[in-house]
Amino acid sequence: SGPSTSTNVAEKKMSIAPDSAISPTTSSIYLCAIVVGAIAFGKQNIEIPSLTGPPAATKPYDSFSEFYTFYSSEHQNPTCRLLHVIGTGLITVLLVNSQTAEPSLLPSLGIAAMSGYIACKALVGVEHGFFEFGIALASLICATKLFGGRISVSLLIPLIGYSFAWVGHFFFEKNTPATFIYPIYSLIGDYTMFARILMGIESLDPSPGGVSSEIN
């Protein structure tokens, strides 16, 4: 039982892709195009105009590097951090497996992330992140349908991730997940913290002061 059981169940659900799904090669091409497009977009420093006026009081961060200091401060409980690492690790295993089992998944998630990021900037005047989250989720569903994938499998990914993370926040950290205000920044924060813990830059237990919450 435990994480391995969750992984096995999820992998079984992903084991047979529909006949109408895109091939792994096509998926890789789409994914590369999305990544290259995102990098090019970032290097151009294109400002996405706000459609909702000036930033809300709950959204003071202009960049992810500024946000991550806040994100790290909201993840000080070792058990909460461990649950984030477990959830993110499970998702990573499933995503690696998905290129053969569910080729539509990675490009669909890429499109959802880009849509959510644009919504993050355009809706900066809204106090919460529910619209941003809804746009990203709708984009995920539409892209999955377009690429011939299974919506149930696509929705399984955020379900697994949020299940572990929110148990950590509500029962151990005892605070409100940053996802409720910054869904996409929080998603990036999850993987940033995951990578930094694996690389030894941050610790599961930040209380001794050995954690660098700043991104250089």
PDB file of N, CA, C and O in Angstrom, residues 111-177:
ATOM      1  N   ILE A 111       0.347  22.839 -22.835  1.00  0.00           N
ATOM      2  CA  ILE A 111      -0.604  23.854 -23.274  1.00  0.00           C
ATOM      3  C   ILE A 111      -1.364  24.422 -22.076  1.00  0.00           C
ATOM      4  O   ILE A 111      -1.598  25.636 -21.976  1.00  0.00           O
ATOM      5  N   ALA A 112      -1.747  23.552 -21.145  1.00  0.00           N
ATOM      6  CA  ALA A 112      -2.472  24.000 -19.957  1.00  0.00           C
ATOM      7  C   ALA A 112      -1.612  24.948 -19.121  1.00  0.00           C
ATOM      8  O   ALA A 112      -2.097  25.974 -18.624  1.00  0.00           O
ATOM      9  N   ALA A 113      -0.317  24.622 -18.974  1.00  0.00           N
ATOM     10  CA  ALA A 113       0.582  25.466 -18.192  1.00  0.00           C
ATOM     11  C   ALA A 113       0.758  26.836 -18.842  1.00  0.00           C
ATOM     12  O   ALA A 113       0.744  27.870 -18.155  1.00  0.00           O
ATOM     13  N   MET A 114       0.913  26.853 -20.169  1.00  0.00           N
ATOM     14  CA  MET A 114       1.066  28.131 -20.863  1.00  0.00           C
ATOM     15  C   MET A 114      -0.196  28.972 -20.764  1.00  0.00           C
ATOM     16  O   MET A 114      -0.139  30.181 -20.541  1.00  0.00           O
ATOM     17  N   SER A 115      -1.349  28.327 -20.904  1.00  0.00           N
ATOM     18  CA  SER A 115      -2.630  29.041 -20.784  1.00  0.00           C
ATOM     19  C   SER A 115      -2.790  29.617 -19.390  1.00  0.00           C
ATOM     20  O   SER A 115      -3.227  30.755 -19.209  1.00  0.00           O
ATOM     21  N   GLY A 116      -2.427  28.814 -18.389  1.00  0.00           N
ATOM     22  CA  GLY A 116      -2.515  29.277 -17.013  1.00  0.00           C
ATOM     23  C   GLY A 116      -1.578  30.435 -16.729  1.00  0.00           C
ATOM     24  O   GLY A 116      -1.930  31.362 -15.999  1.00  0.00           O
ATOM     25  N   TYR A 117      -0.373  30.395 -17.314  1.00  0.00           N
ATOM     26  CA  TYR A 117       0.585  31.483 -17.108  1.00  0.00           C
ATOM     27  C   TYR A 117       0.066  32.787 -17.707  1.00  0.00           C
ATOM     28  O   TYR A 117       0.165  33.853 -17.080  1.00  0.00           O
ATOM     29  N   ILE A 118      -0.487  32.703 -18.909  1.00  0.00           N
ATOM     30  CA  ILE A 118      -1.054  33.901 -19.540  1.00  0.00           C
ATOM     31  C   ILE A 118      -2.210  34.440 -18.691  1.00  0.00           C
ATOM     32  O   ILE A 118      -2.329  35.655 -18.471  1.00  0.00           O
ATOM     33  N   ALA A 119      -3.048  33.533 -18.183  1.00  0.00           N
ATOM     34  CA  ALA A 119      -4.166  33.943 -17.323  1.00  0.00           C
ATOM     35  C   ALA A 119      -3.660  34.573 -16.033  1.00  0.00           C
ATOM     36  O   ALA A 119      -4.253  35.525 -15.516  1.00  0.00           O
ATOM     37  N   CYS A 120      -2.538  34.064 -15.517  1.00  0.00           N
ATOM     38  CA  CYS A 120      -1.934  34.610 -14.289  1.00  0.00           C
ATOM     39  C   CYS A 120      -1.617  36.088 -14.460  1.00  0.00           C
ATOM     40  O   CYS A 120      -1.877  36.904 -13.571  1.00  0.00           O
ATOM     41  N   LYS A 121      -1.056  36.436 -15.611  1.00  0.00           N
ATOM     42  CA  LYS A 121      -0.684  37.824 -15.880  1.00  0.00           C
ATOM     43  C   LYS A 121      -1.908  38.679 -16.230  1.00  0.00           C
ATOM     44  O   LYS A 121      -2.016  39.836 -15.805  1.00  0.00           O
ATOM     45  N   ALA A 122      -2.828  38.103 -17.003  1.00  0.00           N
ATOM     46  CA  ALA A 122      -3.993  38.863 -17.462  1.00  0.00           C
ATOM     47  C   ALA A 122      -5.002  39.109 -16.344  1.00  0.00           C
ATOM     48  O   ALA A 122      -5.743  40.091 -16.364  1.00  0.00           O
ATOM     49  N   LEU A 123      -5.024  38.218 -15.340  1.00  0.00           N
ATOM     50  CA  LEU A 123      -6.007  38.316 -14.260  1.00  0.00           C
ATOM     51  C   LEU A 123      -5.356  38.704 -12.933  1.00  0.00           C
ATOM     52  O   LEU A 123      -5.849  38.347 -11.866  1.00  0.00           O
ATOM     53  N   VAL A 124      -4.278  39.454 -13.013  1.00  0.00           N
ATOM     54  CA  VAL A 124      -3.534  39.813 -11.805  1.00  0.00           C
ATOM     55  C   VAL A 124      -4.353  40.681 -10.864  1.00  0.00           C
ATOM     56  O   VAL A 124      -4.071  40.766  -9.662  1.00  0.00           O
ATOM     57  N   GLY A 125      -5.390  41.322 -11.373  1.00  0.00           N
ATOM     58  CA  GLY A 125      -6.224  42.168 -10.525  1.00  0.00           C
ATOM     59  C   GLY A 125      -7.275  41.402  -9.741  1.00  0.00           C
ATOM     60  O   GLY A 125      -7.956  41.970  -8.883  1.00  0.00           O
ATOM     61  N   VAL A 126      -7.409  40.104 -10.013  1.00  0.00           N
ATOM     62  CA  VAL A 126      -8.385  39.266  -9.290  1.00  0.00           C
ATOM     63  C   VAL A 126      -7.721  38.725  -8.026  1.00  0.00           C
ATOM     64  O   VAL A 126      -6.592  38.225  -8.076  1.00  0.00           O
ATOM     65  N   GLU A 127      -8.392  38.813  -6.890  1.00  0.00           N
ATOM     66  CA  GLU A 127      -7.783  38.467  -5.609  1.00  0.00           C
ATOM     67  C   GLU A 127      -7.441  36.989  -5.477  1.00  0.00           C
ATOM     68  O   GLU A 127      -6.527  36.631  -4.744  1.00  0.00           O
ATOM     69  N   HIS A 128      -8.181  36.122  -6.136  1.00  0.00           N
ATOM     70  CA  HIS A 128      -7.954  34.677  -6.016  1.00  0.00           C
ATOM     71  C   HIS A 128      -7.428  34.114  -7.340  1.00  0.00           C
ATOM     72  O   HIS A 128      -7.314  34.824  -8.340  1.00  0.00           O
ATOM     73  N   GLY A 129      -7.119  32.819  -7.332  1.00  0.00           N
ATOM     74  CA  GLY A 129      -6.587  32.185  -8.530  1.00  0.00           C
ATOM     75  C   GLY A 129      -7.523  31.169  -9.157  1.00  0.00           C
ATOM     76  O   GLY A 129      -7.098  30.362  -9.991  1.00  0.00           O
ATOM     77  N   PHE A 130      -8.806  31.204  -8.786  1.00  0.00           N
ATOM     78  CA  PHE A 130      -9.736  30.171  -9.269  1.00  0.00           C
ATOM     79  C   PHE A 130      -9.996  30.283 -10.773  1.00  0.00           C
ATOM     80  O   PHE A 130     -10.134  29.276 -11.459  1.00  0.00           O
ATOM     81  N   PHE A 131     -10.081  31.512 -11.289  1.00  0.00           N
ATOM     82  CA  PHE A 131     -10.282  31.675 -12.733  1.00  0.00           C
ATOM     83  C   PHE A 131      -9.054  31.169 -13.502  1.00  0.00           C
ATOM     84  O   PHE A 131      -9.179  30.501 -14.529  1.00  0.00           O
ATOM     85  N   GLU A 132      -7.903  31.520 -12.993  1.00  0.00           N
ATOM     86  CA  GLU A 132      -6.637  31.067 -13.591  1.00  0.00           C
ATOM     87  C   GLU A 132      -6.579  29.539 -13.612  1.00  0.00           C
ATOM     88  O   GLU A 132      -6.233  28.921 -14.626  1.00  0.00           O
ATOM     89  N   PHE A 133      -6.931  28.931 -12.485  1.00  0.00           N
ATOM     90  CA  PHE A 133      -6.937  27.470 -12.386  1.00  0.00           C
ATOM     91  C   PHE A 133      -7.955  26.870 -13.356  1.00  0.00           C
ATOM     92  O   PHE A 133      -7.680  25.871 -14.031  1.00  0.00           O
ATOM     93  N   GLY A 134      -9.136  27.497 -13.435  1.00  0.00           N
ATOM     94  CA  GLY A 134     -10.185  27.009 -14.329  1.00  0.00           C
ATOM     95  C   GLY A 134      -9.769  27.069 -15.789  1.00  0.00           C
ATOM     96  O   GLY A 134     -10.061  26.152 -16.572  1.00  0.00           O
ATOM     97  N   ILE A 135      -9.072  28.142 -16.165  1.00  0.00           N
ATOM     98  CA  ILE A 135      -8.599  28.280 -17.548  1.00  0.00           C
ATOM     99  C   ILE A 135      -7.565  27.205 -17.865  1.00  0.00           C
ATOM    100  O   ILE A 135      -7.592  26.588 -18.930  1.00  0.00           O
ATOM    101  N   ALA A 136      -6.647  26.973 -16.938  1.00  0.00           N
ATOM    102  CA  ALA A 136      -5.630  25.935 -17.147  1.00  0.00           C
ATOM    103  C   ALA A 136      -6.280  24.552 -17.246  1.00  0.00           C
ATOM    104  O   ALA A 136      -5.914  23.740 -18.104  1.00  0.00           O
ATOM    105  N   LEU A 137      -7.260  24.297 -16.378  1.00  0.00           N
ATOM    106  CA  LEU A 137      -7.938  22.996 -16.387  1.00  0.00           C
ATOM    107  C   LEU A 137      -8.741  22.798 -17.668  1.00  0.00           C
ATOM    108  O   LEU A 137      -8.716  21.721 -18.281  1.00  0.00           O
ATOM    109  N   ALA A 138      -9.446  23.843 -18.108  1.00  0.00           N
ATOM    110  CA  ALA A 138     -10.212  23.762 -19.352  1.00  0.00           C
ATOM    111  C   ALA A 138      -9.287  23.540 -20.546  1.00  0.00           C
ATOM    112  O   ALA A 138      -9.605  22.770 -21.463  1.00  0.00           O
ATOM    113  N   SER A 139      -8.125  24.202 -20.524  1.00  0.00           N
ATOM    114  CA  SER A 139      -7.143  24.026 -21.593  1.00  0.00           C
ATOM    115  C   SER A 139      -6.614  22.596 -21.611  1.00  0.00           C
ATOM    116  O   SER A 139      -6.407  22.009 -22.684  1.00  0.00           O
ATOM    117  N   LEU A 140      -6.398  22.028 -20.431  1.00  0.00           N
ATOM    118  CA  LEU A 140      -5.938  20.643 -20.332  1.00  0.00           C
ATOM    119  C   LEU A 140      -6.954  19.689 -20.937  1.00  0.00           C
ATOM    120  O   LEU A 140      -6.610  18.788 -21.712  1.00  0.00           O
ATOM    121  N   ILE A 141      -8.225  19.890 -20.604  1.00  0.00           N
ATOM    122  CA  ILE A 141      -9.287  19.018 -21.117  1.00  0.00           C
ATOM    123  C   ILE A 141      -9.424  19.151 -22.633  1.00  0.00           C
ATOM    124  O   ILE A 141      -9.513  18.149 -23.356  1.00  0.00           O
ATOM    125  N   CYS A 142      -9.413  20.390 -23.124  1.00  0.00           N
ATOM    126  CA  CYS A 142      -9.556  20.624 -24.567  1.00  0.00           C
ATOM    127  C   CYS A 142      -8.371  20.058 -25.348  1.00  0.00           C
ATOM    128  O   CYS A 142      -8.544  19.437 -26.403  1.00  0.00           O
ATOM    129  N   ALA A 143      -7.158  20.270 -24.836  1.00  0.00           N
ATOM    130  CA  ALA A 143      -5.970  19.761 -25.514  1.00  0.00           C
ATOM    131  C   ALA A 143      -5.949  18.241 -25.517  1.00  0.00           C
ATOM    132  O   ALA A 143      -5.584  17.610 -26.515  1.00  0.00           O
ATOM    133  N   THR A 144      -6.359  17.651 -24.409  1.00  0.00           N
ATOM    134  CA  THR A 144      -6.423  16.186 -24.329  1.00  0.00           C
ATOM    135  C   THR A 144      -7.392  15.637 -25.369  1.00  0.00           C
ATOM    136  O   THR A 144      -7.094  14.655 -26.064  1.00  0.00           O
ATOM    137  N   LYS A 145      -8.541  16.284 -25.486  1.00  0.00           N
ATOM    138  CA  LYS A 145      -9.533  15.869 -26.473  1.00  0.00           C
ATOM    139  C   LYS A 145      -8.992  16.041 -27.883  1.00  0.00           C
ATOM    140  O   LYS A 145      -9.166  15.172 -28.751  1.00  0.00           O
ATOM    141  N   LEU A 146      -8.326  17.160 -28.142  1.00  0.00           N
ATOM    142  CA  LEU A 146      -7.772  17.451 -29.461  1.00  0.00           C
ATOM    143  C   LEU A 146      -6.719  16.426 -29.857  1.00  0.00           C
ATOM    144  O   LEU A 146      -6.666  15.999 -31.024  1.00  0.00           O
ATOM    145  N   PHE A 147      -5.903  16.001 -28.893  1.00  0.00           N
ATOM    146  CA  PHE A 147      -4.822  15.062 -29.183  1.00  0.00           C
ATOM    147  C   PHE A 147      -5.263  13.598 -29.080  1.00  0.00           C
ATOM    148  O   PHE A 147      -4.436  12.693 -29.190  1.00  0.00           O
ATOM    149  N   GLY A 148      -6.555  13.374 -28.854  1.00  0.00           N
ATOM    150  CA  GLY A 148      -7.075  12.011 -28.815  1.00  0.00           C
ATOM    151  C   GLY A 148      -6.767  11.256 -27.548  1.00  0.00           C
ATOM    152  O   GLY A 148      -6.776  10.019 -27.533  1.00  0.00           O
ATOM    153  N   GLY A 149      -6.482  11.972 -26.473  1.00  0.00           N
ATOM    154  CA  GLY A 149      -6.179  11.318 -25.208  1.00  0.00           C
ATOM    155  C   GLY A 149      -7.413  11.081 -24.367  1.00  0.00           C
ATOM    156  O   GLY A 149      -8.539  11.369 -24.778  1.00  0.00           O
ATOM    157  N   ARG A 150      -7.182  10.563 -23.171  1.00  0.00           N
ATOM    158  CA  ARG A 150      -8.283  10.284 -22.242  1.00  0.00           C
ATOM    159  C   ARG A 150      -8.302  11.350 -21.149  1.00  0.00           C
ATOM    160  O   ARG A 150      -7.315  11.534 -20.440  1.00  0.00           O
ATOM    161  N   ILE A 151      -9.426  12.025 -21.036  1.00  0.00           N
ATOM    162  CA  ILE A 151      -9.555  13.101 -20.063  1.00  0.00           C
ATOM    163  C   ILE A 151      -9.375  12.573 -18.640  1.00  0.00           C
ATOM    164  O   ILE A 151      -8.772  13.235 -17.786  1.00  0.00           O
ATOM    165  N   SER A 152      -9.849  11.368 -18.379  1.00  0.00           N
ATOM    166  CA  SER A 152      -9.721  10.795 -17.034  1.00  0.00           C
ATOM    167  C   SER A 152      -8.261  10.648 -16.625  1.00  0.00           C
ATOM    168  O   SER A 152      -7.899  10.865 -15.465  1.00  0.00           O
ATOM    169  N   VAL A 153      -7.402  10.301 -17.583  1.00  0.00           N
ATOM    170  CA  VAL A 153      -5.974  10.162 -17.284  1.00  0.00           C
ATOM    171  C   VAL A 153      -5.344  11.528 -17.051  1.00  0.00           C
ATOM    172  O   VAL A 153      -4.546  11.713 -16.134  1.00  0.00           O
ATOM    173  N   SER A 154      -5.714  12.512 -17.879  1.00  0.00           N
ATOM    174  CA  SER A 154      -5.173  13.864 -17.712  1.00  0.00           C
ATOM    175  C   SER A 154      -5.536  14.444 -16.348  1.00  0.00           C
ATOM    176  O   SER A 154      -4.716  15.091 -15.692  1.00  0.00           O
ATOM    177  N   LEU A 155      -6.769  14.219 -15.913  1.00  0.00           N
ATOM    178  CA  LEU A 155      -7.213  14.754 -14.620  1.00  0.00           C
ATOM    179  C   LEU A 155      -6.591  14.006 -13.452  1.00  0.00           C
ATOM    180  O   LEU A 155      -6.554  14.521 -12.321  1.00  0.00           O
ATOM    181  N   LEU A 156      -6.095  12.796 -13.722  1.00  0.00           N
ATOM    182  CA  LEU A 156      -5.461  12.014 -12.666  1.00  0.00           C
ATOM    183  C   LEU A 156      -4.182  12.685 -12.168  1.00  0.00           C
ATOM    184  O   LEU A 156      -3.854  12.597 -10.982  1.00  0.00           O
ATOM    185  N   ILE A 157      -3.480  13.375 -13.065  1.00  0.00           N
ATOM    186  CA  ILE A 157      -2.204  14.000 -12.697  1.00  0.00           C
ATOM    187  C   ILE A 157      -2.396  15.086 -11.631  1.00  0.00           C
ATOM    188  O   ILE A 157      -1.768  15.026 -10.559  1.00  0.00           O
ATOM    189  N   PRO A 158      -3.234  16.112 -11.865  1.00  0.00           N
ATOM    190  CA  PRO A 158      -3.424  17.102 -10.792  1.00  0.00           C
ATOM    191  C   PRO A 158      -4.064  16.510  -9.541  1.00  0.00           C
ATOM    192  O   PRO A 158      -3.781  16.965  -8.427  1.00  0.00           O
ATOM    193  N   LEU A 159      -4.913  15.491  -9.713  1.00  0.00           N
ATOM    194  CA  LEU A 159      -5.556  14.871  -8.549  1.00  0.00           C
ATOM    195  C   LEU A 159      -4.511  14.270  -7.606  1.00  0.00           C
ATOM    196  O   LEU A 159      -4.570  14.468  -6.389  1.00  0.00           O
ATOM    197  N   ILE A 160      -3.554  13.547  -8.177  1.00  0.00           N
ATOM    198  CA  ILE A 160      -2.503  12.948  -7.351  1.00  0.00           C
ATOM    199  C   ILE A 160      -1.661  14.031  -6.682  1.00  0.00           C
ATOM    200  O   ILE A 160      -1.409  13.994  -5.472  1.00  0.00           O
ATOM    201  N   GLY A 161      -1.232  15.013  -7.471  1.00  0.00           N
ATOM    202  CA  GLY A 161      -0.379  16.065  -6.926  1.00  0.00           C
ATOM    203  C   GLY A 161      -1.039  16.858  -5.819  1.00  0.00           C
ATOM    204  O   GLY A 161      -0.452  17.059  -4.741  1.00  0.00           O
ATOM    205  N   TYR A 162      -2.262  17.304  -6.063  1.00  0.00           N
ATOM    206  CA  TYR A 162      -2.953  18.122  -5.073  1.00  0.00           C
ATOM    207  C   TYR A 162      -3.347  17.315  -3.837  1.00  0.00           C
ATOM    208  O   TYR A 162      -3.397  17.868  -2.732  1.00  0.00           O
ATOM    209  N   SER A 163      -3.613  16.031  -3.993  1.00  0.00           N
ATOM    210  CA  SER A 163      -3.984  15.206  -2.838  1.00  0.00           C
ATOM    211  C   SER A 163      -2.872  15.200  -1.802  1.00  0.00           C
ATOM    212  O   SER A 163      -3.106  15.444  -0.608  1.00  0.00           O
ATOM    213  N   PHE A 164      -1.654  14.926  -2.245  1.00  0.00           N
ATOM    214  CA  PHE A 164      -0.519  14.902  -1.314  1.00  0.00           C
ATOM    215  C   PHE A 164      -0.235  16.295  -0.760  1.00  0.00           C
ATOM    216  O   PHE A 164      -0.024  16.472   0.441  1.00  0.00           O
ATOM    217  N   ALA A 165      -0.226  17.301  -1.648  1.00  0.00           N
ATOM    218  CA  ALA A 165       0.129  18.657  -1.218  1.00  0.00           C
ATOM    219  C   ALA A 165      -0.878  19.217  -0.219  1.00  0.00           C
ATOM    220  O   ALA A 165      -0.493  19.808   0.796  1.00  0.00           O
ATOM    221  N   TRP A 166      -2.153  19.028  -0.501  1.00  0.00           N
ATOM    222  CA  TRP A 166      -3.170  19.628   0.361  1.00  0.00           C
ATOM    223  C   TRP A 166      -3.285  18.923   1.712  1.00  0.00           C
ATOM    224  O   TRP A 166      -3.605  19.562   2.718  1.00  0.00           O
ATOM    225  N   VAL A 167      -3.028  17.625   1.754  1.00  0.00           N
ATOM    226  CA  VAL A 167      -2.960  16.947   3.048  1.00  0.00           C
ATOM    227  C   VAL A 167      -1.834  17.571   3.868  1.00  0.00           C
ATOM    228  O   VAL A 167      -1.983  17.834   5.067  1.00  0.00           O
ATOM    229  N   GLY A 168      -0.718  17.850   3.217  1.00  0.00           N
ATOM    230  CA  GLY A 168       0.397  18.482   3.911  1.00  0.00           C
ATOM    231  C   GLY A 168       0.053  19.854   4.459  1.00  0.00           C
ATOM    232  O   GLY A 168       0.419  20.197   5.584  1.00  0.00           O
ATOM    233  N   HIS A 169      -0.675  20.641   3.673  1.00  0.00           N
ATOM    234  CA  HIS A 169      -1.022  21.996   4.107  1.00  0.00           C
ATOM    235  C   HIS A 169      -2.099  21.997   5.194  1.00  0.00           C
ATOM    236  O   HIS A 169      -1.955  22.679   6.211  1.00  0.00           O
ATOM    237  N   PHE A 170      -3.172  21.251   4.980  1.00  0.00           N
ATOM    238  CA  PHE A 170      -4.314  21.328   5.893  1.00  0.00           C
ATOM    239  C   PHE A 170      -4.073  20.613   7.222  1.00  0.00           C
ATOM    240  O   PHE A 170      -4.586  21.042   8.258  1.00  0.00           O
ATOM    241  N   PHE A 171      -3.265  19.537   7.216  1.00  0.00           N
ATOM    242  CA  PHE A 171      -3.103  18.740   8.429  1.00  0.00           C
ATOM    243  C   PHE A 171      -1.752  18.917   9.116  1.00  0.00           C
ATOM    244  O   PHE A 171      -1.614  18.592  10.290  1.00  0.00           O
ATOM    245  N   PHE A 172      -0.753  19.400   8.411  1.00  0.00           N
ATOM    246  CA  PHE A 172       0.581  19.521   9.011  1.00  0.00           C
ATOM    247  C   PHE A 172       1.082  20.967   9.018  1.00  0.00           C
ATOM    248  O   PHE A 172       1.453  21.495  10.057  1.00  0.00           O
ATOM    249  N   GLU A 173       1.089  21.611   7.857  1.00  0.00           N
ATOM    250  CA  GLU A 173       1.513  23.007   7.800  1.00  0.00           C
ATOM    251  C   GLU A 173       0.450  23.916   8.411  1.00  0.00           C
ATOM    252  O   GLU A 173       0.761  24.984   8.942  1.00  0.00           O
ATOM    253  N   LYS A 174      -0.812  23.479   8.272  1.00  0.00           N
ATOM    254  CA  LYS A 174      -1.973  24.209   8.799  1.00  0.00           C
ATOM    255  C   LYS A 174      -2.064  25.632   8.239  1.00  0.00           C
ATOM    256  O   LYS A 174      -2.211  26.606   8.979  1.00  0.00           O
ATOM    257  N   ASN A 175      -1.941  25.733   6.913  1.00  0.00           N
ATOM    258  CA  ASN A 175      -2.148  27.007   6.234  1.00  0.00           C
ATOM    259  C   ASN A 175      -2.886  26.767   4.921  1.00  0.00           C
ATOM    260  O   ASN A 175      -3.197  25.627   4.567  1.00  0.00           O
ATOM    261  N   THR A 176      -3.203  27.829   4.232  1.00  0.00           N
ATOM    262  CA  THR A 176      -3.931  27.723   2.969  1.00  0.00           C
ATOM    263  C   THR A 176      -2.938  27.579   1.821  1.00  0.00           C
ATOM    264  O   THR A 176      -1.997  28.368   1.719  1.00  0.00           O
ATOM    265  N   PRO A 177      -3.117  26.582   0.945  1.00  0.00           N
ATOM    266  CA  PRO A 177      -2.188  26.402  -0.177  1.00  0.00           C
ATOM    267  C   PRO A 177      -2.097  27.658  -1.049  1.00  0.00           C
ATOM    268  O   PRO A 177      -3.108  28.303  -1.337  1.00  0.00           O
TER     269      PRO A 177
END
